[in-house]
mmCIF file of C-alpha atoms in Angstrom:
data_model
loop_
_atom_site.group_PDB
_atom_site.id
_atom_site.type_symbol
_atom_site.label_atom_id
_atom_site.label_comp_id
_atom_site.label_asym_id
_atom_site.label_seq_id
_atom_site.Cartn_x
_atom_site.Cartn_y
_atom_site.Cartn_z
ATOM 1 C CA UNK A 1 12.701 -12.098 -4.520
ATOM 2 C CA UNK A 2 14.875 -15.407 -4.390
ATOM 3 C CA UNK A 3 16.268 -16.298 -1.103
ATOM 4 C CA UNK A 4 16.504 -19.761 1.233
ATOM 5 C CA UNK A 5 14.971 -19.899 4.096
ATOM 6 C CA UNK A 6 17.684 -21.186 5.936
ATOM 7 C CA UNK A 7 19.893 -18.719 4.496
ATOM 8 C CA UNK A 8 17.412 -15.630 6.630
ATOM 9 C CA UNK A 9 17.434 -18.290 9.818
ATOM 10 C CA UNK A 10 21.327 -18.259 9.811
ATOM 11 C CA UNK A 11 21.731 -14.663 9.173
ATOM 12 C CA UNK A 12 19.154 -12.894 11.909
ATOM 13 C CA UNK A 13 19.998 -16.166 14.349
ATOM 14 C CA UNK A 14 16.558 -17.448 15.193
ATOM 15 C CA UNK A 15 16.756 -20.647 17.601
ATOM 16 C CA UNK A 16 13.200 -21.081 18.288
ATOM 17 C CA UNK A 17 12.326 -22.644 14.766
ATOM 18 C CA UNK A 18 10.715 -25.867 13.610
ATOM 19 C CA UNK A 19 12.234 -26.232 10.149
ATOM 20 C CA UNK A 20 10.418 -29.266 8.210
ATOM 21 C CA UNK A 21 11.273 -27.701 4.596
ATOM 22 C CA UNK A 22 13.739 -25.333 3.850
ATOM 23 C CA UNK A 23 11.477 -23.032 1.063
ATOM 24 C CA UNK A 24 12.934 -21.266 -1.700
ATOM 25 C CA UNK A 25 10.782 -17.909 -0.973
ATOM 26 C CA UNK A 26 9.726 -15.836 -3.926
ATOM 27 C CA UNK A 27 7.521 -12.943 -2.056
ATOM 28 C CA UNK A 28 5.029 -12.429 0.445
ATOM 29 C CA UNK A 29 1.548 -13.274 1.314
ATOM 30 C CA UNK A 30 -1.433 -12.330 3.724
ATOM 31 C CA UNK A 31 -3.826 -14.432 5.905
ATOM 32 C CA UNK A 32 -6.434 -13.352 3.326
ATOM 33 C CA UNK A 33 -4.517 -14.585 0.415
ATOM 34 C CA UNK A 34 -1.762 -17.141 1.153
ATOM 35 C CA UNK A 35 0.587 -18.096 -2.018
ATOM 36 C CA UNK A 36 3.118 -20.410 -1.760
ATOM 37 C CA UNK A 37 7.006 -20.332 -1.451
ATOM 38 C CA UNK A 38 6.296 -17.009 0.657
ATOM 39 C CA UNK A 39 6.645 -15.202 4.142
ATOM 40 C CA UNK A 40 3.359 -14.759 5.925
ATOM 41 C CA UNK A 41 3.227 -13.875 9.798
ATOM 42 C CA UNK A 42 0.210 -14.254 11.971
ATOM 43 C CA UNK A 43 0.160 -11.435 14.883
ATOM 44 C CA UNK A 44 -2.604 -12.826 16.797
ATOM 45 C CA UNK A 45 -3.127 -16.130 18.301
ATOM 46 C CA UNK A 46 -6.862 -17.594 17.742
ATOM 47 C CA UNK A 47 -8.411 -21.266 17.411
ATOM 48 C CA UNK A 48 -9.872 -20.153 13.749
ATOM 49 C CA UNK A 49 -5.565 -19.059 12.486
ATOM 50 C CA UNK A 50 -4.444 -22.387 14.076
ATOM 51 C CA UNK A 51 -6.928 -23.940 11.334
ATOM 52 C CA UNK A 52 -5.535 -21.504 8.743
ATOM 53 C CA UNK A 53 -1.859 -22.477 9.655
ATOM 54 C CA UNK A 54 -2.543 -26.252 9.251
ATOM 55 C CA UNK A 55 -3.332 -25.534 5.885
ATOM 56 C CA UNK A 56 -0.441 -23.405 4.868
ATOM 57 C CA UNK A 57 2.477 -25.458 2.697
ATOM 58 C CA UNK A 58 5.486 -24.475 1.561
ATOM 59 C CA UNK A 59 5.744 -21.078 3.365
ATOM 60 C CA UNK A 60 8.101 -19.541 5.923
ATOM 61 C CA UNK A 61 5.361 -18.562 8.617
ATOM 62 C CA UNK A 62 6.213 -16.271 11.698
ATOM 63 C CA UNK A 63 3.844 -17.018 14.454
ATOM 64 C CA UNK A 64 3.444 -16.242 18.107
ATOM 65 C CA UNK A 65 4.202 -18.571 21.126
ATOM 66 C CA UNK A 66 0.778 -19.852 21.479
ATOM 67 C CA UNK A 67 0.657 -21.917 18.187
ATOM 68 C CA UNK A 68 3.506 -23.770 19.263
ATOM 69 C CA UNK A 69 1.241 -26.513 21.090
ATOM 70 C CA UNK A 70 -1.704 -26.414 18.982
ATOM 71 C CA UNK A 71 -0.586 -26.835 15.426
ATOM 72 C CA UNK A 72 0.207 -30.041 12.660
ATOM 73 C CA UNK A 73 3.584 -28.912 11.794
ATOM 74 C CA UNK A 74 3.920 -29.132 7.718
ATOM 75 C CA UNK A 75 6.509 -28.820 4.905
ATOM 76 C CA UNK A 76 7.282 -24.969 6.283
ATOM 77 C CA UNK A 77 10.003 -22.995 8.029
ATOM 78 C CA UNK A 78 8.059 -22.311 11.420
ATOM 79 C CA UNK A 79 9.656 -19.471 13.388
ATOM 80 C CA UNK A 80 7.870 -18.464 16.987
ATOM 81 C CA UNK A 81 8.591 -14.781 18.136
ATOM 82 C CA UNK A 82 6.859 -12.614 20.524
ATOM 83 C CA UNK A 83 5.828 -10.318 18.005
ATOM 84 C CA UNK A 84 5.659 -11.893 14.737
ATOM 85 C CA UNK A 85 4.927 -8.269 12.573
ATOM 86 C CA UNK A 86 8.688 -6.583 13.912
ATOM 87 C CA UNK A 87 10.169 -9.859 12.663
ATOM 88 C CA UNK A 88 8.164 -10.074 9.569
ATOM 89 C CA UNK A 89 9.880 -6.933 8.626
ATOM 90 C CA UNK A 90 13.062 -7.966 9.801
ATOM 91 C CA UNK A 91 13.357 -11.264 7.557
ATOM 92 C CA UNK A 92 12.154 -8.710 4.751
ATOM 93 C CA UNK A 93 14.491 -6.596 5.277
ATOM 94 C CA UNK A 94 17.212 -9.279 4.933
ATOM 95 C CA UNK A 95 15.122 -10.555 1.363
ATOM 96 C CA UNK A 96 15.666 -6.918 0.059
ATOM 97 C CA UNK A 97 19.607 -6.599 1.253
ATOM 98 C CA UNK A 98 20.465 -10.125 -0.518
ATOM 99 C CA UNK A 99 18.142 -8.916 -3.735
ATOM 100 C CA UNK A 100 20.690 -5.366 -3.867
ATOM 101 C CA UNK A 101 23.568 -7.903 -4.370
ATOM 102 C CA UNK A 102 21.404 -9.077 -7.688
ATOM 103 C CA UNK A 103 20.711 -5.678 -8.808
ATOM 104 C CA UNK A 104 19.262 -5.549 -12.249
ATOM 105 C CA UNK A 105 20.842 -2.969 -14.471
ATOM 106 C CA UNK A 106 19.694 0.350 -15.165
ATOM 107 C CA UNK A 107 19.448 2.189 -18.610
ATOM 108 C CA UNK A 108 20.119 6.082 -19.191
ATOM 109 C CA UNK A 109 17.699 6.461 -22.324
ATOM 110 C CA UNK A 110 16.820 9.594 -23.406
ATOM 111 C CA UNK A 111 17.707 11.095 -20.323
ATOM 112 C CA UNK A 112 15.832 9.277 -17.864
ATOM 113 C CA UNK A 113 17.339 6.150 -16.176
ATOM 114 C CA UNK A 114 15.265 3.029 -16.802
ATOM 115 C CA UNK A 115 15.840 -0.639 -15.400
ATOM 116 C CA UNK A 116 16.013 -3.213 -17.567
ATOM 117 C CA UNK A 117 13.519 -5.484 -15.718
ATOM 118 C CA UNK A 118 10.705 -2.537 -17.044
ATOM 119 C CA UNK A 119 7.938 -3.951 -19.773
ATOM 120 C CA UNK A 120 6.971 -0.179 -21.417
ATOM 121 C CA UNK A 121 4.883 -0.154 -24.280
ATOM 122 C CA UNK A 122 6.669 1.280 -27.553
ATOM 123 C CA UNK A 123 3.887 4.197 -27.910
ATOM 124 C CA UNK A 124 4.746 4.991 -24.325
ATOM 125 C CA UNK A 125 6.357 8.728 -23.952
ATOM 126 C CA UNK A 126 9.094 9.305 -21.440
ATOM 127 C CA UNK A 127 9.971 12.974 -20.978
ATOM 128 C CA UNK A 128 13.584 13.353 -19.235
ATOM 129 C CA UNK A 129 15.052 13.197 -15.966
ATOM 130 C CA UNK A 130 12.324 10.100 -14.992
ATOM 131 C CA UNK A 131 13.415 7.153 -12.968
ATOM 132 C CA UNK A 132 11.390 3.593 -13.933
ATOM 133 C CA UNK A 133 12.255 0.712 -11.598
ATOM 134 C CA UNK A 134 12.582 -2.856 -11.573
ATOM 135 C CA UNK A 135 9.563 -5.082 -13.146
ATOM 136 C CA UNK A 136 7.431 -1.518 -13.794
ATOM 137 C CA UNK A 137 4.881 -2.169 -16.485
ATOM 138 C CA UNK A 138 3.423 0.617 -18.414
ATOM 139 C CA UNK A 139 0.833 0.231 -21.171
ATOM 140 C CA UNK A 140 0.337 2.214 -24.467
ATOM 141 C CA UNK A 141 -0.067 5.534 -24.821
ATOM 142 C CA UNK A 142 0.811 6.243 -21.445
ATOM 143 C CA UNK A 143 2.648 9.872 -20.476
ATOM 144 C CA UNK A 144 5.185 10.173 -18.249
ATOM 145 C CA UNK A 145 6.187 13.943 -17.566
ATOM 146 C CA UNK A 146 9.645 15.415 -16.192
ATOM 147 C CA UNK A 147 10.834 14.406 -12.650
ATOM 148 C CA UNK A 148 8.147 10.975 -12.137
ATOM 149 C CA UNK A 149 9.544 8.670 -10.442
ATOM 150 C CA UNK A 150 8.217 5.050 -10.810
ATOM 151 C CA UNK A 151 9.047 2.499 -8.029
ATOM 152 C CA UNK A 152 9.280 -1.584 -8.095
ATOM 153 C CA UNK A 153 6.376 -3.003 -8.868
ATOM 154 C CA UNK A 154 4.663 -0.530 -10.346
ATOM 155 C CA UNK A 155 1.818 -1.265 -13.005
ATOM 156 C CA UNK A 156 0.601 1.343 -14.808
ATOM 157 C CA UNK A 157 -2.492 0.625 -17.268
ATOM 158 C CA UNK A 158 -3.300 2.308 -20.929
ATOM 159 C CA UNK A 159 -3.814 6.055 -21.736
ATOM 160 C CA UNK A 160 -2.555 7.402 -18.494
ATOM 161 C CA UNK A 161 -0.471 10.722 -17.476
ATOM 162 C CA UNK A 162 1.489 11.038 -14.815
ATOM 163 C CA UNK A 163 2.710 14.393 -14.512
ATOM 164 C CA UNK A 164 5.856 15.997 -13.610
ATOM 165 C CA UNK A 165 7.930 14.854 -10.146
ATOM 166 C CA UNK A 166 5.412 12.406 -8.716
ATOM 167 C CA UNK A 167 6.344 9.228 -6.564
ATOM 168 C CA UNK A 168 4.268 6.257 -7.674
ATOM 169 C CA UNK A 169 5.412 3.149 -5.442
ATOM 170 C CA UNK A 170 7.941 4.844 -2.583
ATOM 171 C CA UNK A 171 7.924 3.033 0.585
ATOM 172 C CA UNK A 172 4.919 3.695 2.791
ATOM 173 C CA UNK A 173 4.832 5.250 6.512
ATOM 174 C CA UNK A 174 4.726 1.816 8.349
ATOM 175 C CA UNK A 175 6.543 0.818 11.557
ATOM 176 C CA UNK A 176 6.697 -1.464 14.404
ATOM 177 C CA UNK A 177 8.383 -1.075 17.854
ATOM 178 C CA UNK A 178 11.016 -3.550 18.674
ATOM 179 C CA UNK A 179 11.208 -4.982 22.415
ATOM 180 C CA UNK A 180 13.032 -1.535 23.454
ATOM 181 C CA UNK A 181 10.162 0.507 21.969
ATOM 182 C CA UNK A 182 12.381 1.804 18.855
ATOM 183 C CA UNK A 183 10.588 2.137 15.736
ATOM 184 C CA UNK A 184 11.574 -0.031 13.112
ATOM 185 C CA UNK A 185 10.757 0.264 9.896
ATOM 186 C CA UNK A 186 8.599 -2.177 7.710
ATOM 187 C CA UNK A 187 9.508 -2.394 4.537
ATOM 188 C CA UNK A 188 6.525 -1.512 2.006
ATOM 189 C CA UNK A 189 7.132 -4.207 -1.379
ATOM 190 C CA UNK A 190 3.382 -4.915 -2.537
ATOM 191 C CA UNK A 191 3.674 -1.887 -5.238
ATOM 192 C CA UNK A 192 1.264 -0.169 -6.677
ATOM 193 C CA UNK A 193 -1.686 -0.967 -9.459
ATOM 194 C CA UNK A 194 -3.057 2.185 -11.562
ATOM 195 C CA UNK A 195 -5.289 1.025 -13.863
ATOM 196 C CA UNK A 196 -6.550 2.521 -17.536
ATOM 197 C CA UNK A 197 -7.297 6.680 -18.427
ATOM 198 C CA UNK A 198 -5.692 7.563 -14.917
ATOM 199 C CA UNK A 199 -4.180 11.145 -14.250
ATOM 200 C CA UNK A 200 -1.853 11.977 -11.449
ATOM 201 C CA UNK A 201 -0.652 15.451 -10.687
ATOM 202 C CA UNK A 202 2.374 16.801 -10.671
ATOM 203 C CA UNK A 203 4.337 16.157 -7.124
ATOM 204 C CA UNK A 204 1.431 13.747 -6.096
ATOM 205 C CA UNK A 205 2.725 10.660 -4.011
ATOM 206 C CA UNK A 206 1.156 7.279 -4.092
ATOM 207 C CA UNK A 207 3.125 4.968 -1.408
ATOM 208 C CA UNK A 208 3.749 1.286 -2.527
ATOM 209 C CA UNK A 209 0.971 -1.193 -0.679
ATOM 210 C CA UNK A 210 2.773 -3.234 2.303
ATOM 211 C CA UNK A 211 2.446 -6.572 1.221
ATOM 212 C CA UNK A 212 -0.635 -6.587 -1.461
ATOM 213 C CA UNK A 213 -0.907 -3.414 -4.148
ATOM 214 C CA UNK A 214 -2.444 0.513 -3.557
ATOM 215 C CA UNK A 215 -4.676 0.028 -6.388
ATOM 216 C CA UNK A 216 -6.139 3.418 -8.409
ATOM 217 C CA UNK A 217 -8.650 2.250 -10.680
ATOM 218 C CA UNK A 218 -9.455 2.730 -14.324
ATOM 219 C CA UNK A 219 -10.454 7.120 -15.089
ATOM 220 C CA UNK A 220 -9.263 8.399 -11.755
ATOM 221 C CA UNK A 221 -8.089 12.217 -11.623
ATOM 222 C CA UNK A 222 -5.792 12.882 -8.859
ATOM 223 C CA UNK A 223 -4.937 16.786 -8.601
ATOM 224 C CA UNK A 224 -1.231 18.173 -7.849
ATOM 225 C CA UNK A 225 -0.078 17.925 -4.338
ATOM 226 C CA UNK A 226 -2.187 14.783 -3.111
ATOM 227 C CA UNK A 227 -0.684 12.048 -1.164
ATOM 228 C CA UNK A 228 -2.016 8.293 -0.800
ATOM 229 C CA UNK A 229 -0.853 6.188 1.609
ATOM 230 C CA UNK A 230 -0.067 2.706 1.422
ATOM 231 C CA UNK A 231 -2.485 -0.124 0.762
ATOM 232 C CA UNK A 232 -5.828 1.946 -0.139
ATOM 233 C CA UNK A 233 -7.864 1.067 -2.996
ATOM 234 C CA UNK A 234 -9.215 4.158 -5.295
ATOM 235 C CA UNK A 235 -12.739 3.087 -7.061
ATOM 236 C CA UNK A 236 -13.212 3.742 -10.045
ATOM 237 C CA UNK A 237 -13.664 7.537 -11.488
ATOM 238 C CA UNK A 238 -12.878 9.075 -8.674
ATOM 239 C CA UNK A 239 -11.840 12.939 -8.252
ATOM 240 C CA UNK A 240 -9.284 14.037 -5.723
ATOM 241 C CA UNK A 241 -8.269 17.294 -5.563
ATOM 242 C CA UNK A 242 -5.125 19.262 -4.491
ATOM 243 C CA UNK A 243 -3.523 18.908 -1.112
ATOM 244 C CA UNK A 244 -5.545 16.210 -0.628
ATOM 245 C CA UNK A 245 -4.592 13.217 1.682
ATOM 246 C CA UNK A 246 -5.630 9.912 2.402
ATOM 247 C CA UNK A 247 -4.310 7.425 5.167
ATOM 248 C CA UNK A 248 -3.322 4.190 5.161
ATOM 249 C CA UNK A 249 -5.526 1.298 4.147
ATOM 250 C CA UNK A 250 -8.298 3.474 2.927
ATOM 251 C CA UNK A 251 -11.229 2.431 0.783
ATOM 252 C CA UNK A 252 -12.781 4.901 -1.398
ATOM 253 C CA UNK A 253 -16.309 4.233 -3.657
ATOM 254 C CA UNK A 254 -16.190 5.084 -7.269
ATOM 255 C CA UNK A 255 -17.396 8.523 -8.578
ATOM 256 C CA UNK A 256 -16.723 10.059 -4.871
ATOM 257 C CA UNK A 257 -15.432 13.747 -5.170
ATOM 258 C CA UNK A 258 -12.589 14.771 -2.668
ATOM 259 C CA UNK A 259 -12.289 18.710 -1.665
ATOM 260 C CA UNK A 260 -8.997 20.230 -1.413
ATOM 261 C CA UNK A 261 -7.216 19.606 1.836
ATOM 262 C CA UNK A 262 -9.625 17.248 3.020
ATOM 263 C CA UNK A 263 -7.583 14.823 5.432
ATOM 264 C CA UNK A 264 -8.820 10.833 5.691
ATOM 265 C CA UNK A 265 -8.071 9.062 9.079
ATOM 266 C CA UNK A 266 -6.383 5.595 8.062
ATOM 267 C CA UNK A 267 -8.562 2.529 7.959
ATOM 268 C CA UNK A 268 -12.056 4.133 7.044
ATOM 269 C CA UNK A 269 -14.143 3.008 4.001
ATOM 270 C CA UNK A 270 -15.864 6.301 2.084
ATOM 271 C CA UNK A 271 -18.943 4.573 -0.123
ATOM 272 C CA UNK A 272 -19.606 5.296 -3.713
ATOM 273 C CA UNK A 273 -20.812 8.511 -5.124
ATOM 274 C CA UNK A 274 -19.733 10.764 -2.042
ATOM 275 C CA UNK A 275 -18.812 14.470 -1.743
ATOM 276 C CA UNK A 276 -16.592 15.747 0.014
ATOM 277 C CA UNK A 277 -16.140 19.539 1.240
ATOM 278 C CA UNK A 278 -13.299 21.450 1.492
ATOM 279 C CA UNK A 279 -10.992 20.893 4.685
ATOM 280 C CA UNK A 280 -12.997 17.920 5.390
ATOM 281 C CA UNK A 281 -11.656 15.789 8.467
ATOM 282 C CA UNK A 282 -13.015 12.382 7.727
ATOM 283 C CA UNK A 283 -12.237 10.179 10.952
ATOM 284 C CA UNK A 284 -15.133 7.728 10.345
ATOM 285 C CA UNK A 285 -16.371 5.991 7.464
ATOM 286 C CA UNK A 286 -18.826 7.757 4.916
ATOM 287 C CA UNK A 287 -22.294 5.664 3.871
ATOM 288 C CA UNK A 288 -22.635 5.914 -0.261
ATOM 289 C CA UNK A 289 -23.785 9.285 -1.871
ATOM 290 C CA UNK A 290 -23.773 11.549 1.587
ATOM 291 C CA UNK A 291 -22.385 14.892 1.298
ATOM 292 C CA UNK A 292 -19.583 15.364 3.967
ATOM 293 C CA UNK A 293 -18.473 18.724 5.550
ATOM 294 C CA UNK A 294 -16.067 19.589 8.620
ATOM 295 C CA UNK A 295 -13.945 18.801 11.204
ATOM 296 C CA UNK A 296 -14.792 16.198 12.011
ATOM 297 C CA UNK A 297 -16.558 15.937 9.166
ATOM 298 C CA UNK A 298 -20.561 14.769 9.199
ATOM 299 C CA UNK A 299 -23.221 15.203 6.730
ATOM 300 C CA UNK A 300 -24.511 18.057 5.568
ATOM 301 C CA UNK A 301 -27.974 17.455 6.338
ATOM 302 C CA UNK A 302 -26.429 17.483 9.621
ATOM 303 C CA UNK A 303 -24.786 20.199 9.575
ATOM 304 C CA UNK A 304 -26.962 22.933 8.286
ATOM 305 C CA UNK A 305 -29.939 21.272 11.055
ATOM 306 C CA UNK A 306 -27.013 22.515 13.645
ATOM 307 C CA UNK A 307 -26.146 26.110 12.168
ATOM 308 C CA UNK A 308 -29.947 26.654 11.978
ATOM 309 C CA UNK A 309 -30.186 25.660 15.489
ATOM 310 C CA UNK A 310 -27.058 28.082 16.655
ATOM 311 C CA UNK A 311 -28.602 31.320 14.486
ATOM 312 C CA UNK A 312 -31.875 30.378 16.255
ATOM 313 C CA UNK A 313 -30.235 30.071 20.100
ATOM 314 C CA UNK A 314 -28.049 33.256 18.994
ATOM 315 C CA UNK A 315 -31.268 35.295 18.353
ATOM 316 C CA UNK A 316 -32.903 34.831 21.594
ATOM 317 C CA UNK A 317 -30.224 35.623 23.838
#
């Protein structure tokens, strides 16, 4: 990701800019973690981010109105918008068109097409009809069945499998509404981590974080059918069984068991050591080593005090 600032003002026509640097940008970065030579947008205005911006150098930063007034302008490209996450994804969006001008070439080996940009360890088997993106890493002794499809920016640790016609590292289901109220899609380039003695099922999606990585960690088991969304974090040994899903942003403890079809609202932490019943609604987060059943789901405890209660009230009508 090489483009000019300048180059992204010019092309999407912004006039409200302060432009004290024009930055060569090389990615993206969050409040939490701010790199520079990047794009980082702030989507609220408070007295603590103005501090935060006075510190940024070296970054093309997408703010609203508000900081106009209150900050010490820096070596940046400063661009003020009324909602600084649509045109975040916009100026990505124009980063990703001028990269597909660049493209990096891609290999048929074997029958499965491979890009160039890929680091794949030699013990690494590659059944065909695969696809392997641009700067995918894949360590040794690492699987890859029939069908998988591996994204950008994929890393994928030692001893894994990934079985036949997954997605690892597809855009995620993100979106913000543009000043007519028409969705607009943000584009999803933080890839995805999966670290060592992983298995994913066959036809098992795991969506590409937004700006940092979806991260599996090291002996996760992911069943056939499951789908995680973009930007959750997987603890370690973790089970999660077929038809499974898990919403966006999601943060699940290590050796926590997920039922089949259990559904996870988007945003929710699950602690360490949980279970998880079958059909499960989670739509709140889950204290470390409860037992969850449902929908909505609550604890068991819970739930067999209640179902003792109903045969009771049942018996005395």
């Amino acid at each position: 990701m090489k483009i000019i600032s300048s180059k992204i003002i010019n092309t999407l026509g912004y006039v409200d800019i302060i432009q004290n640097e024009d930055i060569e940008i090389n990615g993206v970065s969050t409040i939490g973690n701010i790199k520079k030579d990047t794009i980082i947008f702030f989507k609220k205005y408070s007295e603590e981010l103005v501090e935060i911006v006075n510190n940024v150098e070296n970054c093309f930063i997408i703010l609203k109105q508000e900081y106009k007034s209150k900050i010490k302008f820096g070596k940046n490209t400063y661009v003020f918008a009324e909602n600084p996450r649509y045109e975040y994804a916009r100026v990505v969006n124009v980063v990703l068109k001028n990269e597909e001008k660049n493209k990096i070439n891609i290999q048929l080996i074997n029958g499965s097409y491979i890009s160039e940009s890929s680091n794949i360890h030699e013990s690494v088997f590659i059944e065909p009809t695969c696809y392997i993106g641009k700067n995918v890493k894949i360590g040794q002794n690492t699987i890859v069945m029939a069908g998988a499809k591996i994204k950008d920016n994929v890393t994928i640790g030692e001893n894994c499998i990934i079985r036949e016609n997954c997605v690892i590292g597809g855009f995620g289901f993100g979106f913000e509404k543009d000043k007519f109220g028409i969705n607009y899609r943000i584009p999803h380039i933080g890839g995805v981590i999966i670290e060592d003695n992983v298995e994913i099922g066959a036809i098992t999606t795991i969506c590409s974080g937004t700006i940092n990585p979806t991260i599996i960690k090291n002996y996760v088991k992911i069943d056939d059918h499951v789908h995680i969304a973009h930007n959750c974090v997987i603890g370690e040994n973790c089970t999660i069984t077929a038809c499974a899903e898990i919403s966006g942003s999601c943060i699940v403890g290590k050796n926590t068991w997920v039922a089949p079809n259990t559904s996870v609202i988007n945003g929710i932490t699950i602690g360490e050591n949980v279970t998880i019943g079958m059909g499960a609604v989670i739509n709140k987060s889950v204290d470390n080593n409860e037992v969850m059943v449902g929908s909505p789901a609550e604890p068991l405890t819970d739930a067999k005090k209640f179902r003792k209660l109903k045969i009771k009230m049942m018996s005395e009508v």
